[in-house]
Short mmCIF file of C-alpha atoms and ligand atoms in Angstrom, two decimals:
data_model
loop_
_atom_site.label_atom_id
_atom_site.label_comp_id
_atom_site.label_asym_id
_atom_site.label_seq_id
_atom_site.Cartn_x
_atom_site.Cartn_y
_atom_site.Cartn_z
CA MET A 39 -0.02 0.18 0.20
CA SER A 40 1.35 3.17 -0.60
CA ASP A 41 2.15 6.20 2.26
CA LYS A 42 0.32 8.48 0.33
CA PRO A 43 -3.28 8.99 1.51
CA PHE A 44 -5.93 7.79 -0.99
CA ARG A 45 -9.02 9.64 -1.85
CA ARG A 46 -11.66 6.63 -1.31
CA GLY A 47 -11.37 3.42 0.77
CA LEU A 48 -13.39 1.34 1.71
CA MET A 49 -13.07 -1.41 4.95
CA TRP A 50 -14.87 -5.05 3.99
CA LEU A 51 -16.06 -5.72 7.51
CA ARG A 52 -16.16 -10.30 8.50
CA ASN A 53 -15.60 -11.29 12.07
CA ASP A 54 -14.10 -8.20 13.30
CA LEU A 55 -16.88 -6.25 14.41
CA ARG A 56 -15.76 -3.43 16.76
CA MET A 57 -14.37 0.03 16.29
CA HIS A 58 -11.46 -0.49 18.83
CA ASP A 59 -8.31 -2.09 18.00
CA ASN A 60 -9.28 -3.42 14.87
CA THR A 61 -6.22 -3.53 12.56
CA ALA A 62 -7.76 -3.56 9.10
CA LEU A 63 -10.20 -0.39 10.49
CA TYR A 64 -7.33 1.86 11.96
CA ARG A 65 -5.13 1.26 8.76
CA THR A 66 -8.13 2.30 6.71
CA ASP A 67 -8.92 5.20 8.88
CA ARG A 68 -5.19 6.60 8.39
CA GLY A 69 -4.77 5.62 5.17
CA CYS A 70 -7.95 7.29 3.70
CA GLN A 71 -9.07 10.70 3.74
CA SER A 72 -12.73 9.99 2.69
CA TRP A 73 -14.12 5.76 3.49
CA ALA A 74 -17.01 3.89 4.03
CA ALA A 75 -17.40 -0.14 5.40
CA VAL A 76 -19.26 -2.78 3.96
CA PHE A 77 -20.49 -6.38 5.11
CA ILE A 78 -21.12 -8.96 3.06
CA ALA A 79 -23.50 -11.60 4.17
CA CYS A 80 -23.15 -14.95 2.04
CA PRO A 81 -25.95 -17.52 3.50
CA GLN A 82 -25.04 -20.28 1.11
CA THR A 83 -21.53 -20.11 2.14
CA TRP A 84 -21.93 -19.72 5.52
CA ASP A 85 -24.40 -22.67 5.50
CA SER A 86 -22.29 -25.15 3.77
CA HIS A 87 -19.60 -24.61 6.43
CA GLY A 88 -22.46 -25.27 9.08
CA ASP A 89 -22.84 -21.66 10.41
CA GLY A 90 -26.44 -22.09 12.47
CA ASP A 91 -28.61 -19.18 13.88
CA ASN A 92 -27.37 -18.61 16.37
CA VAL A 93 -24.08 -17.21 15.50
CA VAL A 94 -25.13 -15.65 11.76
CA ALA A 95 -27.73 -13.63 14.32
CA MET A 96 -24.82 -12.72 17.02
CA ARG A 97 -22.87 -11.49 13.55
CA LEU A 98 -26.04 -9.46 12.14
CA ARG A 99 -26.98 -8.02 15.88
CA SER A 100 -23.38 -7.01 16.19
CA LEU A 101 -23.19 -5.12 13.07
CA GLN A 102 -26.33 -3.55 13.63
CA LYS A 103 -24.36 -2.08 17.06
CA LEU A 104 -21.06 -1.27 14.95
CA GLN A 105 -23.48 0.48 12.44
CA GLN A 106 -24.46 2.81 14.76
CA ALA A 107 -21.18 3.54 16.56
CA LEU A 108 -19.95 4.30 12.76
CA GLY A 109 -22.83 6.48 12.25
CA GLN A 110 -21.93 8.53 15.53
CA LYS A 111 -18.60 9.18 13.51
CA ASN A 112 -20.25 10.00 10.08
CA ILE A 113 -19.11 6.91 8.71
CA PRO A 114 -21.62 4.86 6.46
CA LEU A 115 -21.76 0.93 6.73
CA TYR A 116 -23.51 -0.78 3.69
CA PHE A 117 -24.49 -4.22 3.55
CA VAL A 118 -25.27 -6.45 0.68
CA GLU A 119 -26.62 -10.15 0.67
CA LEU A 120 -24.87 -12.50 -1.74
CA PRO A 121 -25.37 -16.39 -2.69
CA GLY A 122 -21.76 -17.24 -1.75
CA PHE A 123 -17.99 -16.57 -1.73
CA GLY A 124 -18.00 -17.50 -5.08
CA ASP A 125 -19.86 -14.33 -6.14
CA VAL A 126 -17.79 -11.75 -3.66
CA PRO A 127 -15.17 -10.83 -6.46
CA ALA A 128 -17.12 -9.30 -9.02
CA ALA A 129 -19.34 -7.94 -6.79
CA LEU A 130 -16.39 -6.35 -4.68
CA SER A 131 -14.58 -5.43 -8.25
CA GLN A 132 -18.54 -3.42 -8.72
CA ILE A 133 -18.99 -1.94 -5.97
CA ALA A 134 -14.95 -0.49 -5.59
CA GLN A 135 -15.89 1.01 -9.45
CA LYS A 136 -19.23 2.79 -8.18
CA LEU A 137 -18.33 4.08 -4.96
CA GLN A 138 -14.66 5.06 -6.72
CA ILE A 139 -12.78 2.92 -4.37
CA ASP A 140 -8.91 3.41 -4.34
CA ALA A 141 -7.95 1.37 -2.30
CA LEU A 142 -10.01 -1.59 0.04
CA TYR A 143 -8.83 -2.98 3.64
CA ALA A 144 -9.82 -6.16 5.69
CA ASN A 145 -8.47 -8.37 8.42
CA ALA A 146 -7.30 -11.82 7.07
CA GLU A 147 -8.98 -15.08 7.60
CA TYR A 148 -7.86 -18.59 7.79
CA PRO A 149 -9.87 -21.02 6.96
CA LEU A 150 -9.02 -22.47 3.03
CA ASN A 151 -12.11 -21.01 1.51
CA GLU A 152 -11.53 -17.73 3.30
CA GLN A 153 -8.14 -17.72 1.98
CA ARG A 154 -9.21 -18.40 -1.30
CA ARG A 155 -11.87 -15.91 -1.64
CA ASP A 156 -9.66 -13.76 -0.28
CA ARG A 157 -6.89 -14.42 -2.86
CA ALA A 158 -9.64 -14.02 -5.76
CA VAL A 159 -10.99 -10.60 -4.36
CA ARG A 160 -6.96 -9.71 -4.77
CA ASP A 161 -6.80 -10.75 -8.39
CA ALA A 162 -10.05 -9.29 -9.36
CA LEU A 163 -9.17 -5.77 -7.80
CA LYS A 164 -5.76 -5.86 -9.09
CA ILE A 165 -7.68 -6.05 -13.15
CA ILE A 166 -9.33 -2.57 -11.88
CA GLY A 167 -6.18 -0.69 -10.21
CA VAL A 168 -7.52 -1.01 -7.04
CA PRO A 169 -4.95 -2.14 -4.11
CA VAL A 170 -5.88 -4.43 -1.03
CA GLU A 171 -4.61 -4.76 2.09
CA TYR A 172 -5.10 -7.90 4.67
CA CYS A 173 -4.03 -6.88 8.07
CA SER A 174 -3.03 -9.44 10.89
CA ASP A 175 -6.35 -9.28 13.57
CA ARG A 176 -7.43 -12.14 14.80
CA THR A 177 -4.57 -14.08 16.14
CA LEU A 178 -1.72 -12.44 18.39
CA THR A 179 0.49 -13.47 16.09
CA PRO A 180 0.53 -13.91 12.38
CA PRO A 181 -0.33 -17.92 11.27
CA GLY A 182 2.35 -19.25 9.61
CA SER A 183 4.86 -16.76 11.17
CA LEU A 184 6.04 -19.26 14.17
CA THR A 185 7.82 -22.76 13.26
CA THR A 186 9.80 -25.66 14.22
CA ASN A 187 13.70 -25.66 13.46
CA SER A 188 12.93 -27.27 10.20
CA GLY A 189 10.67 -24.55 9.04
CA ASP A 190 7.35 -26.37 9.52
CA GLY A 191 4.20 -25.85 11.43
CA PHE A 192 3.75 -26.77 14.61
CA LYS A 193 1.88 -30.13 15.36
CA VAL A 194 2.35 -30.18 18.95
CA PHE A 195 0.75 -27.37 21.36
CA THR A 196 3.60 -27.09 24.34
CA PRO A 197 6.54 -26.59 21.96
CA PHE A 198 4.16 -24.18 19.77
CA LYS A 199 3.63 -22.34 23.28
CA ARG A 200 7.12 -22.53 24.14
CA ALA A 201 8.00 -20.80 20.75
CA PHE A 202 5.51 -18.29 21.29
CA ILE A 203 6.26 -16.63 24.75
CA ALA A 204 10.22 -17.09 23.43
CA ARG A 205 9.28 -14.42 21.09
CA HIS A 206 6.59 -12.58 22.78
CA ASP A 207 7.37 -12.47 26.30
CA ASN A 208 8.71 -9.14 26.63
CA GLY A 209 5.32 -7.32 27.56
CA ALA A 210 4.70 -6.05 23.39
CA GLU A 211 1.49 -7.28 23.79
CA GLY A 212 0.82 -4.53 26.84
CA SER A 213 1.35 -1.34 24.87
CA ALA A 214 -1.76 0.60 24.01
CA SER A 215 -4.49 -0.97 22.02
CA LEU A 216 -5.40 0.89 18.25
CA PRO A 217 -8.22 4.26 18.59
CA ALA A 218 -11.53 3.67 17.23
CA PRO A 219 -11.46 5.76 14.05
CA ARG A 220 -11.67 9.41 13.78
CA LYS A 221 -14.88 11.48 13.31
CA LYS A 222 -15.61 12.75 9.99
CA SER A 223 -17.18 16.25 9.15
CA ALA A 224 -21.62 16.37 8.86
CA ASP A 225 -20.89 16.27 5.21
CA HIS A 226 -18.75 12.92 4.75
CA LEU A 227 -21.97 11.01 4.96
CA ALA A 228 -23.50 12.58 1.91
CA GLN A 229 -20.25 12.37 0.05
CA TRP A 230 -21.47 8.58 -0.03
CA PRO A 231 -24.01 7.16 -1.91
CA GLU A 232 -27.98 5.72 -0.09
CA TRP A 233 -27.82 2.77 -1.85
CA LEU A 234 -26.46 0.75 -5.52
CA ALA A 235 -27.70 -1.18 -7.07
CA LEU A 236 -25.47 -4.21 -8.56
CA GLU A 237 -25.49 -6.13 -11.70
CA SER A 238 -26.23 -9.45 -9.61
CA LYS A 239 -29.56 -7.44 -8.53
CA HIS A 240 -27.85 -7.96 -5.11
CA ASN A 241 -28.67 -4.16 -4.10
CA LEU A 242 -25.91 -2.78 -1.73
CA VAL A 243 -27.89 -1.22 1.18
CA ARG A 244 -27.55 0.85 4.51
CA LYS A 245 -29.63 -1.33 6.76
CA ILE A 246 -28.93 -4.28 8.28
CA PRO A 247 -31.43 -7.21 8.14
CA GLU A 248 -32.60 -9.13 10.66
CA THR A 249 -31.67 -12.66 9.03
CA VAL A 250 -30.40 -13.49 5.76
CA THR A 251 -31.90 -15.89 2.98
CA GLY A 252 -32.43 -19.78 4.60
CA TYR A 253 -31.34 -18.50 8.95
CA GLY A 254 -34.12 -17.92 11.26
CA VAL A 255 -34.89 -14.48 12.95
CA ALA A 256 -32.83 -14.71 16.62
CA ASP A 257 -34.95 -14.91 19.84
CA GLY A 258 -33.72 -12.39 22.41
CA GLY A 259 -34.82 -9.15 21.46
CA GLU A 260 -33.09 -6.15 19.73
CA ALA A 261 -29.73 -5.97 21.46
CA LYS A 262 -29.72 -9.74 22.34
CA VAL A 263 -29.19 -13.09 21.03
CA LEU A 264 -30.50 -15.91 23.51
CA GLY A 265 -30.50 -13.60 26.57
CA TRP A 266 -26.32 -12.62 25.75
CA PRO A 267 -26.28 -8.51 25.13
CA VAL A 268 -24.17 -8.11 21.65
CA GLY A 269 -21.81 -5.40 20.57
CA GLU A 270 -18.69 -4.21 21.57
CA SER A 271 -19.56 -2.46 24.81
CA ALA A 272 -20.89 -6.18 25.89
CA GLY A 273 -17.84 -7.80 24.72
CA GLN A 274 -16.13 -5.01 27.04
CA ALA A 275 -18.16 -5.21 29.80
CA GLN A 276 -17.35 -8.81 29.62
CA LEU A 277 -14.01 -8.35 29.56
CA GLN A 278 -13.83 -5.93 32.49
CA ASP A 279 -16.09 -8.16 34.88
CA PHE A 280 -14.15 -11.05 33.92
CA ALA A 281 -10.76 -9.20 35.22
CA ALA A 282 -11.77 -8.83 38.32
CA LYS A 283 -12.27 -12.52 38.88
CA ILE A 284 -9.03 -13.80 36.36
CA ALA A 285 -6.92 -14.18 39.70
CA ASP A 286 -9.15 -17.03 40.46
CA TYR A 287 -9.47 -18.50 36.88
CA HIS A 288 -7.42 -21.62 37.62
CA ARG A 289 -9.60 -22.59 40.73
CA TRP A 290 -12.71 -22.24 39.29
CA ARG A 291 -12.41 -22.55 35.70
CA ASP A 292 -13.41 -26.67 35.70
CA PHE A 293 -17.02 -26.01 37.92
CA PRO A 294 -19.75 -25.53 35.17
CA ALA A 295 -22.16 -24.44 37.85
CA HIS A 296 -20.12 -21.50 38.53
CA PRO A 297 -19.38 -18.74 35.75
CA ASN A 298 -15.87 -18.93 36.77
CA THR A 299 -14.98 -18.62 33.08
CA SER A 300 -14.79 -15.42 30.95
CA ARG A 301 -17.44 -16.50 28.53
CA LEU A 302 -15.78 -13.85 26.29
CA SER A 303 -16.05 -16.82 23.27
CA PRO A 304 -18.85 -15.57 21.76
CA TYR A 305 -17.37 -12.14 21.45
CA LEU A 306 -13.99 -12.86 20.46
CA ASN A 307 -15.21 -14.84 17.68
CA CYS A 308 -17.57 -12.21 15.94
CA GLY A 309 -14.63 -9.70 16.93
CA ALA A 310 -16.75 -7.29 19.15
CA VAL A 311 -13.66 -7.82 21.08
CA SER A 312 -10.14 -8.10 20.44
CA ILE A 313 -7.59 -10.93 21.34
CA ARG A 314 -5.43 -8.30 21.92
CA GLN A 315 -7.37 -6.57 24.50
CA CYS A 316 -7.72 -10.07 26.38
CA ALA A 317 -4.23 -10.14 26.26
CA GLN A 318 -3.42 -7.31 27.26
CA MET A 319 -5.92 -7.68 30.30
CA ALA A 320 -4.48 -11.08 31.68
CA LEU A 321 -0.35 -9.85 30.64
CA ALA A 322 -1.54 -6.32 33.23
CA GLU A 323 -2.94 -8.66 35.90
CA ASN A 324 0.39 -11.03 35.48
CA GLY A 325 3.45 -8.32 35.64
CA GLY A 326 3.86 -8.33 31.96
CA ARG A 327 4.74 -11.97 31.51
CA TRP A 328 2.79 -14.66 29.76
CA GLN A 329 3.95 -17.18 32.62
CA GLY A 330 4.65 -15.98 36.11
CA ALA A 331 3.54 -13.77 38.64
CA SER A 332 -1.12 -15.23 38.95
CA GLU A 333 -1.77 -18.61 38.37
CA GLY A 334 -5.01 -17.41 37.23
CA ALA A 335 -3.60 -15.26 35.09
CA SER A 336 -1.39 -17.46 33.42
CA SER A 337 -3.57 -20.26 33.31
CA TRP A 338 -6.03 -18.39 31.34
CA LEU A 339 -3.70 -17.06 29.31
CA ASN A 340 -2.35 -20.67 28.40
CA GLU A 341 -6.20 -20.74 27.05
CA LEU A 342 -5.46 -18.29 24.45
CA LEU A 343 -2.53 -19.76 23.26
CA TRP A 344 -5.11 -22.73 22.24
CA ARG A 345 -6.99 -20.30 20.48
CA GLU A 346 -3.85 -19.04 18.64
CA PHE A 347 -2.74 -22.83 17.94
CA TYR A 348 -5.42 -24.16 16.73
CA GLN A 349 -5.98 -20.85 14.21
CA HIS A 350 -2.48 -21.38 13.18
CA LEU A 351 -2.95 -25.19 12.14
CA LEU A 352 -4.83 -24.44 9.01
CA VAL A 353 -2.70 -22.20 7.73
CA HIS A 354 0.03 -24.93 7.77
CA TYR A 355 -2.35 -28.10 7.65
CA PRO A 356 -5.26 -26.47 4.96
CA ARG A 357 -6.14 -30.58 5.20
CA ILE A 358 -7.85 -29.99 7.99
CA CYS A 359 -10.55 -27.54 6.48
CA ARG A 360 -11.28 -30.53 4.01
CA ASN A 361 -13.28 -32.59 6.58
CA GLN A 362 -10.34 -34.94 7.14
CA SER A 363 -8.68 -36.41 9.94
CA PHE A 364 -5.52 -35.29 11.24
CA LYS A 365 -4.46 -38.70 11.61
CA PRO A 366 -4.67 -40.27 8.56
CA GLU A 367 -4.83 -43.91 9.96
CA THR A 368 -7.88 -42.95 11.89
CA GLU A 369 -9.95 -42.30 8.33
CA ARG A 370 -10.61 -46.10 9.18
CA VAL A 371 -12.31 -45.98 12.76
CA PRO A 372 -15.55 -47.93 11.86
CA TRP A 373 -17.93 -45.75 13.41
CA SER A 374 -21.15 -47.41 14.19
CA ASN A 375 -23.12 -43.65 13.46
CA ASN A 376 -26.33 -45.00 15.03
CA THR A 377 -28.78 -42.17 14.15
CA SER A 378 -30.73 -42.82 17.12
CA ASP A 379 -28.19 -42.62 19.49
CA PHE A 380 -27.09 -39.10 17.65
CA GLN A 381 -30.64 -37.63 18.24
CA ARG A 382 -30.50 -38.53 22.00
CA TRP A 383 -27.16 -37.37 22.34
CA CYS A 384 -28.34 -34.04 20.40
CA ASP A 385 -31.32 -33.89 22.71
CA GLY A 386 -29.85 -34.50 25.73
CA GLN A 387 -31.57 -37.72 26.43
CA THR A 388 -29.01 -39.90 26.49
CA GLY A 389 -29.89 -40.96 30.38
CA VAL A 390 -26.21 -39.72 31.49
CA PRO A 391 -27.12 -36.90 33.69
CA ILE A 392 -24.05 -35.12 33.24
CA VAL A 393 -24.35 -35.46 29.14
CA ASP A 394 -27.83 -34.35 29.24
CA ALA A 395 -27.58 -31.32 31.16
CA ALA A 396 -24.37 -29.85 29.07
CA MET A 397 -26.41 -30.98 25.58
CA ARG A 398 -29.47 -28.89 27.26
CA GLN A 399 -27.25 -25.81 28.21
CA LEU A 400 -26.14 -25.69 25.02
CA ASN A 401 -29.56 -26.01 23.17
CA GLN A 402 -30.96 -23.47 25.43
CA THR A 403 -28.35 -21.02 25.82
CA GLY A 404 -25.93 -21.36 22.54
CA TRP A 405 -23.20 -22.34 25.13
CA MET A 406 -21.93 -24.48 26.65
CA HIS A 407 -18.83 -24.98 29.65
CA ASN A 408 -15.26 -26.57 28.10
CA ARG A 409 -15.07 -29.28 30.95
CA LEU A 410 -18.61 -30.28 29.51
CA ARG A 411 -17.40 -29.88 25.51
CA MET A 412 -14.54 -32.29 26.06
CA VAL A 413 -17.08 -34.55 28.10
CA VAL A 414 -20.15 -34.72 25.82
CA ALA A 415 -17.36 -34.84 22.47
CA SER A 416 -15.70 -38.08 24.28
CA PHE A 417 -18.78 -39.41 24.86
CA LEU A 418 -20.11 -39.07 21.84
CA THR A 419 -16.80 -40.56 19.85
CA LYS A 420 -15.71 -42.76 22.14
CA ASN A 421 -18.62 -44.10 24.20
CA LEU A 422 -21.72 -43.81 21.46
CA LEU A 423 -18.60 -44.87 18.62
CA THR A 424 -20.02 -41.75 16.15
CA ASP A 425 -17.99 -40.04 13.97
CA TRP A 426 -16.64 -36.53 15.26
CA ARG A 427 -18.32 -34.53 12.41
CA LYS A 428 -21.29 -35.78 13.50
CA GLY A 429 -20.70 -33.65 17.02
CA GLU A 430 -18.31 -31.24 15.26
CA HIS A 431 -21.25 -30.16 12.93
CA TYR A 432 -24.21 -30.14 15.27
CA PHE A 433 -22.00 -27.81 17.56
CA MET A 434 -21.24 -25.19 14.34
CA ARG A 435 -25.29 -25.26 14.13
CA GLN A 436 -26.03 -24.17 17.85
CA LEU A 437 -23.03 -22.11 18.85
CA LEU A 438 -22.73 -18.57 19.64
CA ASP A 439 -19.32 -18.42 19.61
CA ALA A 440 -19.26 -21.29 16.63
CA ASP A 441 -15.66 -21.02 15.06
CA PHE A 442 -14.47 -23.42 12.64
CA ALA A 443 -10.41 -23.98 14.21
CA ALA A 444 -11.44 -23.82 17.83
CA ASN A 445 -14.55 -26.55 17.33
CA ASN A 446 -12.66 -28.84 14.80
CA GLY A 447 -9.48 -28.55 17.02
CA GLY A 448 -11.43 -29.50 20.58
CA TRP A 449 -13.39 -32.33 18.46
CA GLN A 450 -10.26 -33.53 16.77
CA TRP A 451 -8.88 -33.64 20.37
CA ALA A 452 -11.36 -35.78 22.06
CA ALA A 453 -11.66 -37.86 19.12
CA SER A 454 -8.12 -39.08 19.28
CA THR A 455 -7.93 -38.05 15.46
CA GLY A 456 -5.86 -34.72 15.72
CA THR A 457 -3.00 -33.12 16.30
CA ASP A 458 -1.82 -33.14 20.20
CA ALA A 459 -5.23 -35.04 20.84
CA ALA A 460 -6.13 -37.15 23.70
CA PRO A 461 -4.30 -40.48 23.64
CA TYR A 462 -7.13 -42.87 22.22
CA PHE A 463 -7.08 -44.87 25.41
CA ARG A 464 -8.19 -41.90 27.71
CA VAL A 465 -11.88 -42.03 27.32
CA PHE A 466 -13.39 -39.78 29.47
CA ASN A 467 -15.73 -41.57 32.66
CA PRO A 468 -18.73 -39.42 32.48
CA TYR A 469 -19.87 -40.51 36.09
CA SER A 470 -16.29 -39.72 38.02
CA GLN A 471 -16.15 -35.97 35.73
CA SER A 472 -19.43 -35.45 37.20
CA ARG A 473 -18.89 -36.23 40.89
CA ARG A 474 -15.60 -34.14 40.25
CA PHE A 475 -16.86 -31.24 38.59
CA ASP A 476 -20.24 -31.05 39.72
CA PRO A 477 -19.99 -32.60 43.09
CA ASP A 478 -23.51 -31.43 44.45
CA GLY A 479 -25.32 -31.93 41.22
CA GLU A 480 -26.11 -28.12 41.08
CA PHE A 481 -25.25 -28.03 37.31
CA ILE A 482 -27.13 -30.99 36.51
CA ARG A 483 -30.28 -29.77 38.89
CA THR A 484 -29.97 -26.52 36.47
CA PHE A 485 -30.67 -28.55 32.88
CA VAL A 486 -32.02 -31.43 34.23
CA PRO A 487 -35.20 -30.81 36.50
CA GLU A 488 -36.33 -34.31 36.62
CA LEU A 489 -33.82 -34.81 39.09
CA THR A 490 -33.90 -32.44 41.62
CA ASP A 491 -35.29 -34.39 43.95
CA LEU A 492 -32.43 -36.86 43.92
CA SER A 493 -29.81 -37.18 46.73
CA ASP A 494 -26.07 -35.11 45.60
CA SER A 495 -24.51 -38.58 45.48
CA ASP A 496 -27.44 -40.45 43.25
CA ILE A 497 -27.89 -37.68 40.76
CA HIS A 498 -24.78 -38.54 38.61
CA CYS A 499 -25.78 -41.66 38.14
CA PRO A 500 -29.45 -42.33 39.08
CA PRO A 501 -30.44 -45.66 40.91
CA GLN A 502 -32.16 -48.37 38.46
CA ASP A 503 -36.20 -47.69 40.07
CA LEU A 504 -35.92 -44.24 39.11
CA PHE A 505 -36.77 -45.08 35.75
CA SER A 506 -40.60 -46.06 36.26
CA GLN A 507 -40.88 -43.03 38.53
CA VAL A 508 -40.22 -40.09 36.53
CA ASP A 509 -39.95 -39.07 32.97
CA TYR A 510 -36.08 -39.73 32.19
CA PRO A 511 -34.17 -42.59 30.03
CA PRO A 512 -32.03 -45.38 31.26
CA PRO A 513 -28.66 -44.80 30.22
CA ILE A 514 -27.90 -45.12 26.61
CA CYS A 515 -24.71 -47.25 27.05
CA ASP A 516 -22.69 -49.15 29.57
CA VAL A 517 -20.00 -46.22 29.84
CA THR A 518 -17.50 -49.49 30.53
CA GLU A 519 -18.58 -51.86 28.23
CA SER A 520 -18.01 -49.15 25.45
CA ARG A 521 -14.95 -47.63 26.66
CA LYS A 522 -13.24 -50.92 26.29
CA HIS A 523 -14.78 -51.33 22.97
CA ALA A 524 -13.33 -47.81 21.73
CA ILE A 525 -9.94 -48.82 23.19
CA GLU A 526 -10.21 -52.27 21.22
CA VAL A 527 -11.46 -50.27 17.63
CA PHE A 528 -8.69 -47.77 18.13
CA ALA A 529 -5.94 -50.34 18.83
CA ASN A 530 -6.92 -52.64 15.87
CA LEU A 531 -5.83 -49.35 13.67
CA LYS A 532 -2.55 -49.97 14.20
CA SER A 533 -2.13 -53.35 13.87
C1 FAD B 727 -15.35 -30.22 21.50
C2 FAD B 727 -14.83 -28.91 21.92
C3 FAD B 727 -15.69 -27.80 20.45
C4 FAD B 727 -15.37 -26.37 21.15
N1 FAD B 727 -15.56 -25.30 20.06
C5 FAD B 727 -15.17 -24.35 20.11
C6 FAD B 727 -16.03 -23.39 19.21
O1 FAD B 727 -16.51 -23.11 18.28
N2 FAD B 727 -15.49 -21.97 19.40
C7 FAD B 727 -14.74 -21.37 20.81
O2 FAD B 727 -14.70 -20.46 20.21
N3 FAD B 727 -14.42 -22.67 21.22
C8 FAD B 727 -14.42 -23.98 21.24
N4 FAD B 727 -14.04 -24.62 22.25
C9 FAD B 727 -13.05 -24.09 22.93
C10 FAD B 727 -13.59 -23.43 23.97
O3 FAD B 727 -14.52 -25.00 24.79
C11 FAD B 727 -14.42 -22.53 24.39
O4 FAD B 727 -13.47 -21.75 23.84
C12 FAD B 727 -14.66 -22.21 25.78
O5 FAD B 727 -15.73 -23.13 26.13
C13 FAD B 727 -15.36 -20.75 25.76
O6 FAD B 727 -15.76 -20.01 27.18
P1 FAD B 727 -15.03 -18.74 27.59
O7 FAD B 727 -14.72 -17.80 26.66
O8 FAD B 727 -15.51 -18.69 29.10
O9 FAD B 727 -13.50 -19.49 28.03
P2 FAD B 727 -12.15 -18.90 28.41
O10 FAD B 727 -11.68 -20.62 29.23
O11 FAD B 727 -12.70 -18.20 29.66
O12 FAD B 727 -11.03 -19.03 27.99
C14 FAD B 727 -10.56 -17.47 27.35
C15 FAD B 727 -10.77 -17.57 25.76
O13 FAD B 727 -9.75 -18.49 24.92
C16 FAD B 727 -10.32 -19.45 23.99
N5 FAD B 727 -10.19 -20.56 24.68
C17 FAD B 727 -10.16 -21.57 25.98
N6 FAD B 727 -10.18 -22.63 26.14
C18 FAD B 727 -9.77 -23.08 24.28
C19 FAD B 727 -9.72 -24.54 23.83
N7 FAD B 727 -9.91 -25.34 24.20
N8 FAD B 727 -9.25 -24.49 22.49
C20 FAD B 727 -9.48 -23.28 22.15
N9 FAD B 727 -9.94 -22.24 22.31
C21 FAD B 727 -9.84 -21.90 23.69
C22 FAD B 727 -11.44 -18.86 24.03
O14 FAD B 727 -11.19 -17.67 22.82
C23 FAD B 727 -12.12 -18.47 25.17
O15 FAD B 727 -13.09 -17.58 24.85
C24 FAD B 727 -14.24 -26.12 21.88
C25 FAD B 727 -13.98 -27.05 22.70
C26 FAD B 727 -13.93 -28.57 22.70
C27 FAD B 727 -13.63 -29.32 23.28
#
């Protein structure tokens, strides 16, 4: 990009829906005398990627909030719905010409189809002489930039983390974050048309719709999705709230009955909060170090690095994006894929209380506690021997924080098919997990009210005679036998 300011620029928003500490937004504001923002919805591609109503609603409602914030600065935000990513290059080329844009800015995205789309956009705009800048913003360090000594991407988390810390343990993330765009003069808005007709008949407009083709309208009123407040200020409030609790994160993070994790994932994924803002908050608590002073902050920073690790994997190992197991030999697992078992798992009707409580939390709130994501994923892939892709897909459809990299990473970890995955012989026992992490059954009682009256010890594994008295099913499988079977199946792959 040239050092001389461009006359008119366009900021292409994606999952980076915030005013502050937004690299591409900042670059657009500093690099262009006049500029507008655009968001392109691609519901056919979103659907093919598995995005569900909840994550799409979070995106659209957050976009509405961002439009208000940009409007207060006299900066227009356009919206257009196209069918799929394949339609984007031609549309952006037309938009650039009709709006007389000199430069396009966006923050980079790393899944394979997103990268292909972005290369095609760059090529299309090159033809009309418009430069494109993709900024590194979604991660703390650009994916592809951290490698082993032999130049390959890391496949194991711990050495990845070591290399990351060696490069970053200098307090750099503690520096001030990027400011929001500057306010434009009142006539700036008038320099941009109200709407534009595109050749594809998909008009560029300034109104953000409640939903897009094929998706439902979100529950929860104007500023919420399933009870979660949306937008940058909601994300910032969540971050501030968690900052007051971070010192105790390591103590309580595994207990789902207590809201002790940050619950920032929906905001991080649509970009209402930046990953640097999160790291800065925790580093401030931790004396500027990635590991050290505060056990709570160090432990939370470790989780941010898991997120980072999975994003980096996409760039080094694009086959992850092709619906394949990371370990090729695990493609031979003879999954049983029993349809009715899968449906009972989805509905929270397996007869294993902690699994059912977790699945009902997901279905009702669009979010699930991390410990329980591991428990239900292990249960589905090992005890029910169901292909991890079915669980991955169901999570994508339900989660407000659905993120391809973290979700795929989590599922392949639990199924022992991924990088640095759980060893195949380590299968979570849902009853022991329940006794350990929900000792008095408080979480189970919240989501499985049928079991409320059971004692704190019976609630984890209800006694046989209960099933004739309440409307709750007996266990779907014997966890000891099914565990043994799964281990044999995986062990046989080696022979
Ligand atoms: C099967 C499975 C599926 C998952 N699917 C997703 C998903 O679609 N989207 C998603 O954001 N996370 C996913 N995770 C990771 C993790 O469960 C969630 O990020 C976490 O529960 C979000 O809650 P929190 O914000 O309170 O997390 P905190 O414990 O407060 O952690 C802070 C942040 O660190 C990141 N993080 C924490 N744990 C992980 C992890 N194991 N992997 C990657 N990033 C992590 C998240 O961005 C999170 O918001 C999945 C994990 C598993 C086991």
